[in-house]
Amino acid sequence: MSNRYPSTFAGVSGYPNLSWLLTPVRNPRTRAEERYNEADRRTRRIIELTFGHLDARFRFLHLTAGSLYYSLKKVCQIIVACYMLHNLALRRQVPFLQDDGPDVGLVTAVEPVDSEEEEVEEEDIDNQNNIIMQYFQ
């Protein structure tokens, strides 16, 4: 079993490393793995801020409002529409309606999968290793 599963980093604890979901290296042993983890942290911060901006402008997307009870395809369409409206509002300098500003409501992790029930495929670990070797050496 690899040292990459499960991750102990905030927001990704309990998530398995899958081909479509890359998690940080739990105990980095090389400089490439450290660079990979740093890129993961920077990227996650940008995504959290982006979600925070969207939550601040469209309160129905915030976790405290409940859930969007639609199909995954419909939820994706709603979110894309919200980003289009948000970008239009930014271009026209429409202020956020709340006093808190865009940093409220940062999204943390949604319910992680049960790591004990999820099998980690060696292929998924190889996929992450290949990415680290190719882009972070």
C-alpha positions as YAML, in Angstrom:
chain: A
units: angstrom
residues:
- id: 1
  name: MET
  ca: [0.00, 0.00, 0.00]
- id: 2
  name: SER
  ca: [1.31, 3.43, -0.92]
- id: 3
  name: ASN
  ca: [2.00, 6.28, 1.48]
- id: 4
  name: ARG
  ca: [-0.50, 8.33, -0.51]
- id: 5
  name: TYR
  ca: [-3.66, 6.77, 0.93]
- id: 6
  name: PRO
  ca: [-5.55, 8.16, 2.68]
- id: 7
  name: SER
  ca: [-4.39, 11.73, 2.67]
- id: 8
  name: THR
  ca: [-4.26, 13.68, 5.91]
- id: 9
  name: PHE
  ca: [-4.34, 17.15, 4.36]
- id: 10
  name: ALA
  ca: [-7.23, 19.43, 5.30]
- id: 11
  name: GLY
  ca: [-10.16, 19.13, 2.95]
- id: 12
  name: VAL
  ca: [-9.05, 15.88, 1.35]
- id: 13
  name: SER
  ca: [-8.79, 13.57, 4.32]
- id: 14
  name: GLY
  ca: [-10.62, 10.36, 3.59]
- id: 15
  name: TYR
  ca: [-10.61, 10.75, -0.17]
- id: 16
  name: PRO
  ca: [-8.89, 7.98, -2.10]
- id: 17
  name: ASN
  ca: [-6.41, 8.74, -4.86]
- id: 18
  name: LEU
  ca: [-8.35, 7.97, -8.02]
- id: 19
  name: SER
  ca: [-7.52, 8.54, -11.68]
- id: 20
  name: TRP
  ca: [-9.86, 11.55, -11.74]
- id: 21
  name: LEU
  ca: [-9.08, 12.78, -8.20]
- id: 22
  name: LEU
  ca: [-5.48, 13.44, -7.20]
- id: 23
  name: THR
  ca: [-4.73, 13.88, -3.53]
- id: 24
  name: PRO
  ca: [-1.56, 15.26, -1.90]
- id: 25
  name: VAL
  ca: [1.30, 12.94, -1.11]
- id: 26
  name: ARG
  ca: [0.94, 12.09, 2.57]
- id: 27
  name: ASN
  ca: [4.63, 11.88, 3.47]
- id: 28
  name: PRO
  ca: [6.63, 13.40, 0.62]
- id: 29
  name: ARG
  ca: [10.07, 11.86, 0.27]
- id: 30
  name: THR
  ca: [11.38, 13.69, -2.78]
- id: 31
  name: ARG
  ca: [11.61, 17.31, -3.88]
- id: 32
  name: ALA
  ca: [9.23, 16.49, -6.75]
- id: 33
  name: GLU
  ca: [6.60, 15.24, -4.30]
- id: 34
  name: GLU
  ca: [7.02, 18.42, -2.22]
- id: 35
  name: ARG
  ca: [6.56, 20.58, -5.34]
- id: 36
  name: TYR
  ca: [3.48, 18.53, -6.26]
- id: 37
  name: ASN
  ca: [2.00, 19.12, -2.78]
- id: 38
  name: GLU
  ca: [2.73, 22.84, -2.98]
- id: 39
  name: ALA
  ca: [0.99, 23.08, -6.37]
- id: 40
  name: ASP
  ca: [-1.96, 21.19, -4.88]
- id: 41
  name: ARG
  ca: [-2.19, 23.62, -1.93]
- id: 42
  name: ARG
  ca: [-2.02, 26.71, -4.17]
- id: 43
  name: THR
  ca: [-4.63, 25.31, -6.53]
- id: 44
  name: ARG
  ca: [-6.97, 24.34, -3.70]
- id: 45
  name: ARG
  ca: [-6.76, 27.86, -2.22]
- id: 46
  name: ILE
  ca: [-7.73, 29.43, -5.56]
- id: 47
  name: ILE
  ca: [-10.66, 27.04, -5.90]
- id: 48
  name: GLU
  ca: [-11.84, 27.73, -2.34]
- id: 49
  name: LEU
  ca: [-11.71, 31.50, -2.94]
- id: 50
  name: THR
  ca: [-13.58, 31.07, -6.20]
- id: 51
  name: PHE
  ca: [-16.30, 29.03, -4.49]
- id: 52
  name: GLY
  ca: [-16.43, 31.68, -1.75]
- id: 53
  name: HIS
  ca: [-17.05, 34.42, -4.31]
- id: 54
  name: LEU
  ca: [-19.82, 32.41, -5.92]
- id: 55
  name: ASP
  ca: [-21.38, 31.61, -2.52]
- id: 56
  name: ALA
  ca: [-21.31, 35.29, -1.56]
- id: 57
  name: ARG
  ca: [-23.08, 36.38, -4.73]
- id: 58
  name: PHE
  ca: [-25.55, 33.48, -4.96]
- id: 59
  name: ARG
  ca: [-26.52, 32.51, -1.41]
- id: 60
  name: PHE
  ca: [-28.59, 29.52, -2.56]
- id: 61
  name: LEU
  ca: [-25.30, 27.81, -3.45]
- id: 62
  name: HIS
  ca: [-23.96, 28.14, 0.10]
- id: 63
  name: LEU
  ca: [-23.93, 24.99, 2.24]
- id: 64
  name: THR
  ca: [-26.22, 26.60, 4.83]
- id: 65
  name: ALA
  ca: [-28.96, 26.92, 2.21]
- id: 66
  name: GLY
  ca: [-29.25, 23.15, 1.90]
- id: 67
  name: SER
  ca: [-28.69, 21.25, -1.30]
- id: 68
  name: LEU
  ca: [-29.53, 21.64, -4.94]
- id: 69
  name: TYR
  ca: [-31.99, 18.82, -5.50]
- id: 70
  name: TYR
  ca: [-31.42, 18.38, -9.21]
- id: 71
  name: SER
  ca: [-29.58, 15.95, -11.41]
- id: 72
  name: LEU
  ca: [-25.81, 16.32, -11.62]
- id: 73
  name: LYS
  ca: [-26.13, 17.60, -15.18]
- id: 74
  name: LYS
  ca: [-28.64, 20.28, -14.12]
- id: 75
  name: VAL
  ca: [-26.51, 21.34, -11.12]
- id: 76
  name: CYS
  ca: [-23.52, 21.75, -13.46]
- id: 77
  name: GLN
  ca: [-25.63, 23.94, -15.75]
- id: 78
  name: ILE
  ca: [-26.77, 26.05, -12.78]
- id: 79
  name: ILE
  ca: [-23.20, 26.56, -11.61]
- id: 80
  name: VAL
  ca: [-21.98, 27.50, -15.09]
- id: 81
  name: ALA
  ca: [-24.84, 30.00, -15.38]
- id: 82
  name: CYS
  ca: [-23.92, 31.45, -11.97]
- id: 83
  name: TYR
  ca: [-20.30, 31.91, -13.06]
- id: 84
  name: MET
  ca: [-21.42, 33.61, -16.25]
- id: 85
  name: LEU
  ca: [-23.64, 35.99, -14.26]
- id: 86
  name: HIS
  ca: [-20.87, 36.53, -11.70]
- id: 87
  name: ASN
  ca: [-18.37, 37.44, -14.43]
- id: 88
  name: LEU
  ca: [-20.89, 39.82, -15.97]
- id: 89
  name: ALA
  ca: [-21.46, 41.41, -12.56]
- id: 90
  name: LEU
  ca: [-17.70, 41.82, -12.09]
- id: 91
  name: ARG
  ca: [-17.32, 43.48, -15.49]
- id: 92
  name: ARG
  ca: [-20.16, 45.88, -14.63]
- id: 93
  name: GLN
  ca: [-18.79, 46.40, -11.10]
- id: 94
  name: VAL
  ca: [-21.95, 45.17, -9.38]
- id: 95
  name: PRO
  ca: [-21.12, 44.92, -5.67]
- id: 96
  name: PHE
  ca: [-21.78, 41.90, -3.51]
- id: 97
  name: LEU
  ca: [-25.01, 42.31, -1.58]
- id: 98
  name: GLN
  ca: [-23.53, 41.28, 1.77]
- id: 99
  name: ASP
  ca: [-21.34, 43.25, 4.10]
- id: 100
  name: ASP
  ca: [-19.11, 40.21, 4.55]
- id: 101
  name: GLY
  ca: [-17.70, 40.36, 1.02]
- id: 102
  name: PRO
  ca: [-16.54, 37.48, -1.11]
- id: 103
  name: ASP
  ca: [-14.58, 35.57, 1.54]
- id: 104
  name: VAL
  ca: [-17.66, 34.26, 3.34]
- id: 105
  name: GLY
  ca: [-18.83, 30.74, 2.85]
- id: 106
  name: LEU
  ca: [-15.65, 29.10, 1.69]
- id: 107
  name: VAL
  ca: [-16.46, 25.58, 0.69]
- id: 108
  name: THR
  ca: [-14.68, 22.88, 2.61]
- id: 109
  name: ALA
  ca: [-14.87, 19.25, 1.69]
- id: 110
  name: VAL
  ca: [-18.16, 17.66, 0.80]
- id: 111
  name: GLU
  ca: [-18.80, 14.24, 2.34]
- id: 112
  name: PRO
  ca: [-15.73, 12.12, 1.55]
- id: 113
  name: VAL
  ca: [-16.10, 8.54, 0.48]
- id: 114
  name: ASP
  ca: [-15.52, 5.91, 3.14]
- id: 115
  name: SER
  ca: [-11.83, 5.19, 2.64]
- id: 116
  name: GLU
  ca: [-12.12, 1.73, 4.17]
- id: 117
  name: GLU
  ca: [-14.68, 0.63, 1.59]
- id: 118
  name: GLU
  ca: [-12.93, 2.17, -1.41]
- id: 119
  name: GLU
  ca: [-10.25, 0.11, -3.12]
- id: 120
  name: VAL
  ca: [-7.15, 1.95, -4.18]
- id: 121
  name: GLU
  ca: [-6.14, 0.77, -7.59]
- id: 122
  name: GLU
  ca: [-2.43, 0.44, -8.25]
- id: 123
  name: GLU
  ca: [-3.15, 2.07, -11.61]
- id: 124
  name: ASP
  ca: [-4.37, 5.21, -9.80]
- id: 125
  name: ILE
  ca: [-1.18, 5.39, -7.74]
- id: 126
  name: ASP
  ca: [0.86, 4.90, -10.91]
- id: 127
  name: ASN
  ca: [-1.10, 7.72, -12.54]
- id: 128
  name: GLN
  ca: [-0.16, 10.10, -9.72]
- id: 129
  name: ASN
  ca: [3.48, 8.96, -9.80]
- id: 130
  name: ASN
  ca: [3.61, 9.57, -13.56]
- id: 131
  name: ILE
  ca: [2.22, 13.08, -13.13]
- id: 132
  name: ILE
  ca: [4.76, 13.87, -10.40]
- id: 133
  name: MET
  ca: [7.64, 12.51, -12.49]
- id: 134
  name: GLN
  ca: [6.53, 14.32, -15.65]
- id: 135
  name: TYR
  ca: [5.65, 17.76, -14.23]
- id: 136
  name: PHE
  ca: [7.37, 18.19, -10.86]
- id: 137
  name: GLN
  ca: [10.91, 16.80, -11.27]
...
